[in-house]
Amino acid sequence: MPYPPSPPVIDAHHHFWRVARQHQSWRTGDHHAIDRDYGPEDLRAAARAAGVDATVLVQSVDTAEENDRLAAYAAEAGDLAAGIVGWLPLADPAAARAELDRFTHPLLTGVRTLIARDPLDWLTAPGTVALFRDLAARGLTWDVVPVTAEQVARVTALAEAVPDLRIVVDHLARPPVESGAREPWASQLTALARQPGIACKVSVGIDVLTAWPRWDADALLPHVAHAVEVFGPGRLMLASNWPVVLLRRDYPGALADLGDVLSRAGVDRDGLAEIRGATAARWYGVHLP
């Protein structure tokens, strides 16, 4: 009897860039190893080797030109790029609506703006809440990396105010992997997970990759285990953060290591299928054959 087909695998977070056209303020002198162009032709073979069927392409620069570049990258990537998380100036609702009306792409599944550790006082302003209600009505997610207690409080308040909004927390909300400490990160992640409209990406962000002297999958285990405990597989998604992850690990190796850590954290086969593709397909509205 033939085996049923394997569920599609979706890499829920990666970037493309060409350094001469995209000034990325988050890239510093510590990141010479990724100071070059990365396009679909660089990812395609690596994705095939890792068993990835499709990806979600995420912005890395806060400009309208970035959205146009994402559209061009997606066209070049073909079937590989199944969704785009574009940029919106979310702190300025009028400008955000104008850009949302201008950038109408069939693969646009979500939006993001880089927040670093900035205060998010603007996030719960009435005009901003109305904007997020509009995003929810359009079926768009919001990607964000809240790393401070103030940011977490603002994000959870927005989730309560706009329960239909799908929020995606990127890179496990920056766990303190290099120090081994648990708090306040663990409590903040638990607070985010209490909101049913929030999901989380099992991926490693640039702060951790920069602080790490080397890739250490074992160090990720307690943090991933906590994410599994509070979110469950139905609200977790696997993501490479390529090419940023190349600072410490190759693409197939990083995804394999993250999958192994999830298994060691107690996720069973069905749960892994959720995290490796089904959650991203559901949260981003990505439909694959």
Coordinates of C-alpha atoms in Angstrom, one line a residue, residues 35-243:
D35 CA 27.7 41.1 3.8
R36 CA 26.8 40.0 0.3
D37 CA 23.8 39.6 -2.0
Y38 CA 21.4 36.8 -1.3
G39 CA 18.7 36.0 -3.8
P40 CA 16.3 33.1 -4.8
E41 CA 19.1 31.4 -6.8
D42 CA 21.1 31.1 -3.6
L43 CA 18.2 29.6 -1.5
R44 CA 16.6 27.2 -4.0
A45 CA 19.2 24.4 -3.8
A46 CA 19.6 24.7 -0.1
A47 CA 15.8 24.6 0.4
R48 CA 15.6 21.4 -1.8
A49 CA 18.4 19.8 0.3
A50 CA 16.5 20.7 3.5
G51 CA 13.2 19.3 2.2
V52 CA 11.5 22.7 2.2
D53 CA 8.5 23.0 -0.2
A54 CA 7.8 26.7 0.2
T55 CA 8.8 29.8 2.1
V56 CA 7.5 33.1 3.6
L57 CA 9.6 36.0 2.4
V58 CA 10.0 38.7 5.1
Q59 CA 11.0 42.4 4.8
S60 CA 14.3 43.5 6.3
V61 CA 14.2 47.3 5.5
D62 CA 11.6 49.8 6.5
T63 CA 10.9 51.5 3.2
A64 CA 8.3 51.4 0.5
E65 CA 11.0 50.4 -2.0
E66 CA 11.5 47.2 0.1
N67 CA 8.0 46.1 -0.8
D68 CA 8.7 46.6 -4.5
R69 CA 11.9 44.5 -4.1
L70 CA 10.0 41.8 -2.3
A71 CA 7.5 41.6 -5.2
A72 CA 10.5 41.2 -7.6
Y73 CA 12.2 38.6 -5.5
A74 CA 8.9 36.6 -5.2
A75 CA 8.5 36.7 -9.0
E76 CA 12.1 35.5 -9.4
A77 CA 11.6 32.7 -6.8
G78 CA 8.5 31.3 -8.5
D79 CA 6.8 28.6 -6.6
L80 CA 9.3 28.7 -3.8
A81 CA 8.0 31.9 -2.2
A82 CA 4.4 31.2 -1.2
G83 CA 3.9 34.4 0.9
I84 CA 5.3 37.9 1.6
V85 CA 5.5 39.7 4.9
G86 CA 5.9 43.3 3.7
W87 CA 6.6 46.6 5.3
L88 CA 4.1 49.1 6.7
P89 CA 4.8 52.3 8.7
L90 CA 2.5 51.0 11.5
A91 CA 3.1 54.0 13.8
D92 CA 1.6 56.3 11.2
P93 CA -1.9 54.9 10.4
A94 CA -2.5 57.3 7.5
A95 CA 0.8 56.5 5.8
A96 CA 0.3 52.8 6.5
R97 CA -3.1 52.8 4.8
A98 CA -1.7 54.7 1.8
E99 CA 1.1 52.1 1.4
L100 CA -1.4 49.2 1.9
D101 CA -3.5 50.6 -0.9
R102 CA -0.4 51.1 -3.1
F103 CA 1.2 47.7 -2.5
T104 CA -1.4 45.2 -3.5
H105 CA 0.3 41.9 -4.2
P106 CA -1.4 38.5 -4.3
L107 CA 1.2 36.9 -2.1
L108 CA 1.0 39.6 0.6
T109 CA 0.1 37.7 3.8
G110 CA 1.4 39.9 6.5
V111 CA 3.2 43.1 7.5
R112 CA 6.0 44.1 9.7
T113 CA 8.0 47.2 10.9
L114 CA 11.3 46.9 12.7
I115 CA 10.9 47.9 16.4
A116 CA 14.3 46.9 18.0
R117 CA 13.8 47.9 21.7
D118 CA 11.8 51.1 21.0
P119 CA 8.8 52.0 23.1
L120 CA 5.5 51.0 21.6
D121 CA 3.3 53.7 23.1
W122 CA 1.7 54.2 19.6
L123 CA 0.6 50.7 19.4
T124 CA -2.6 51.1 21.5
A125 CA -3.6 54.6 20.1
P126 CA -7.2 54.5 18.8
G127 CA -6.0 55.2 15.2
T128 CA -3.5 52.4 15.3
V129 CA -6.0 49.9 16.8
A130 CA -8.4 50.8 14.0
L131 CA -5.6 50.1 11.5
F132 CA -5.0 46.7 13.0
R133 CA -8.7 45.9 12.8
D134 CA -8.5 46.7 9.1
L135 CA -5.4 44.5 8.7
A136 CA -7.3 41.7 10.4
A137 CA -10.3 42.2 8.1
R138 CA -8.0 41.9 5.1
G139 CA -6.6 38.6 6.5
L140 CA -3.1 40.0 7.1
T141 CA -0.9 39.0 10.0
W142 CA 1.4 41.2 12.0
D143 CA 5.0 40.0 12.6
V144 CA 6.9 41.5 15.5
V145 CA 9.8 40.7 17.9
P146 CA 8.8 42.0 21.4
V147 CA 11.8 41.8 23.7
T148 CA 11.1 44.1 26.6
A149 CA 8.4 44.0 29.2
E150 CA 6.9 47.2 27.9
Q151 CA 6.8 45.8 24.4
V152 CA 5.2 42.6 25.5
A153 CA 2.5 44.5 27.5
R154 CA 1.7 46.6 24.5
V155 CA 1.5 43.6 22.1
T156 CA -0.7 41.6 24.5
A157 CA -3.0 44.7 24.9
L158 CA -3.4 45.0 21.2
A159 CA -4.2 41.2 20.9
E160 CA -6.9 41.7 23.5
A161 CA -8.3 44.8 21.6
V162 CA -8.2 43.1 18.2
P163 CA -8.9 39.4 18.8
D164 CA -9.3 38.7 15.1
L165 CA -5.8 39.8 14.4
R166 CA -3.2 37.1 13.8
I167 CA 0.1 38.1 15.4
V168 CA 3.3 36.3 14.8
V169 CA 6.2 36.6 17.3
D170 CA 9.5 36.1 15.4
H171 CA 12.6 34.3 16.7
L172 CA 11.1 33.1 20.0
A173 CA 11.0 36.7 21.2
R174 CA 14.8 36.7 21.6
P175 CA 15.5 34.1 24.4
P176 CA 18.7 34.7 26.4
V177 CA 20.3 31.6 25.0
E178 CA 23.9 32.7 25.4
S179 CA 23.5 33.3 29.2
G180 CA 21.2 30.4 30.0
A181 CA 19.0 32.7 32.0
R182 CA 15.2 32.1 31.9
E183 CA 13.7 35.3 33.3
P184 CA 12.2 37.6 32.4
W185 CA 12.0 36.0 29.0
A186 CA 10.0 32.9 30.0
S187 CA 7.3 34.9 31.8
Q188 CA 7.0 37.3 28.9
L189 CA 6.6 34.5 26.4
T190 CA 4.0 32.9 28.7
A191 CA 2.1 36.2 28.7
L192 CA 2.2 36.4 24.9
A193 CA 1.0 32.8 24.6
R194 CA -2.1 33.5 26.8
Q195 CA -3.4 35.4 23.8
P196 CA -5.0 32.9 21.4
G197 CA -4.3 35.2 18.4
I198 CA -0.5 35.0 18.9
A199 CA 1.7 32.4 17.3
C200 CA 5.5 32.1 17.5
K201 CA 8.4 31.2 15.2
V202 CA 10.9 28.6 16.3
S203 CA 13.9 30.4 14.8
V204 CA 17.1 32.2 16.0
G205 CA 17.3 35.9 15.6
I206 CA 20.3 38.1 14.8
D207 CA 20.8 39.2 18.5
V208 CA 21.3 35.6 19.6
L209 CA 23.4 34.7 16.6
T210 CA 25.7 37.7 17.2
A211 CA 26.1 37.0 20.9
W212 CA 26.7 33.3 20.4
P213 CA 30.4 32.3 20.0
R214 CA 29.1 29.3 18.0
W215 CA 26.0 27.4 17.1
D216 CA 24.7 25.3 20.0
A217 CA 21.5 23.4 19.5
D218 CA 21.6 22.0 23.0
A219 CA 21.5 25.5 24.4
L220 CA 18.2 26.1 22.6
L221 CA 16.5 23.1 24.1
P222 CA 15.1 24.7 27.4
H223 CA 13.8 27.7 25.5
V224 CA 12.2 25.7 22.7
A225 CA 10.7 23.4 25.3
H226 CA 9.1 26.3 27.1
A227 CA 7.7 27.6 23.8
V228 CA 6.2 24.2 23.1
E229 CA 4.7 24.1 26.6
V230 CA 3.0 27.5 26.4
F231 CA 2.1 27.7 22.7
G232 CA 1.7 24.1 21.6
P233 CA 2.5 22.9 18.1
G234 CA -0.7 24.5 16.7
R235 CA 0.8 28.0 17.3
L236 CA 4.4 27.3 16.5
M237 CA 6.1 27.4 13.1
L238 CA 9.6 26.4 12.0
A239 CA 11.7 29.2 10.4
S240 CA 15.3 29.5 9.3
N241 CA 15.9 33.2 9.4
W242 CA 18.2 32.6 6.3
P243 CA 20.6 34.1 5.4

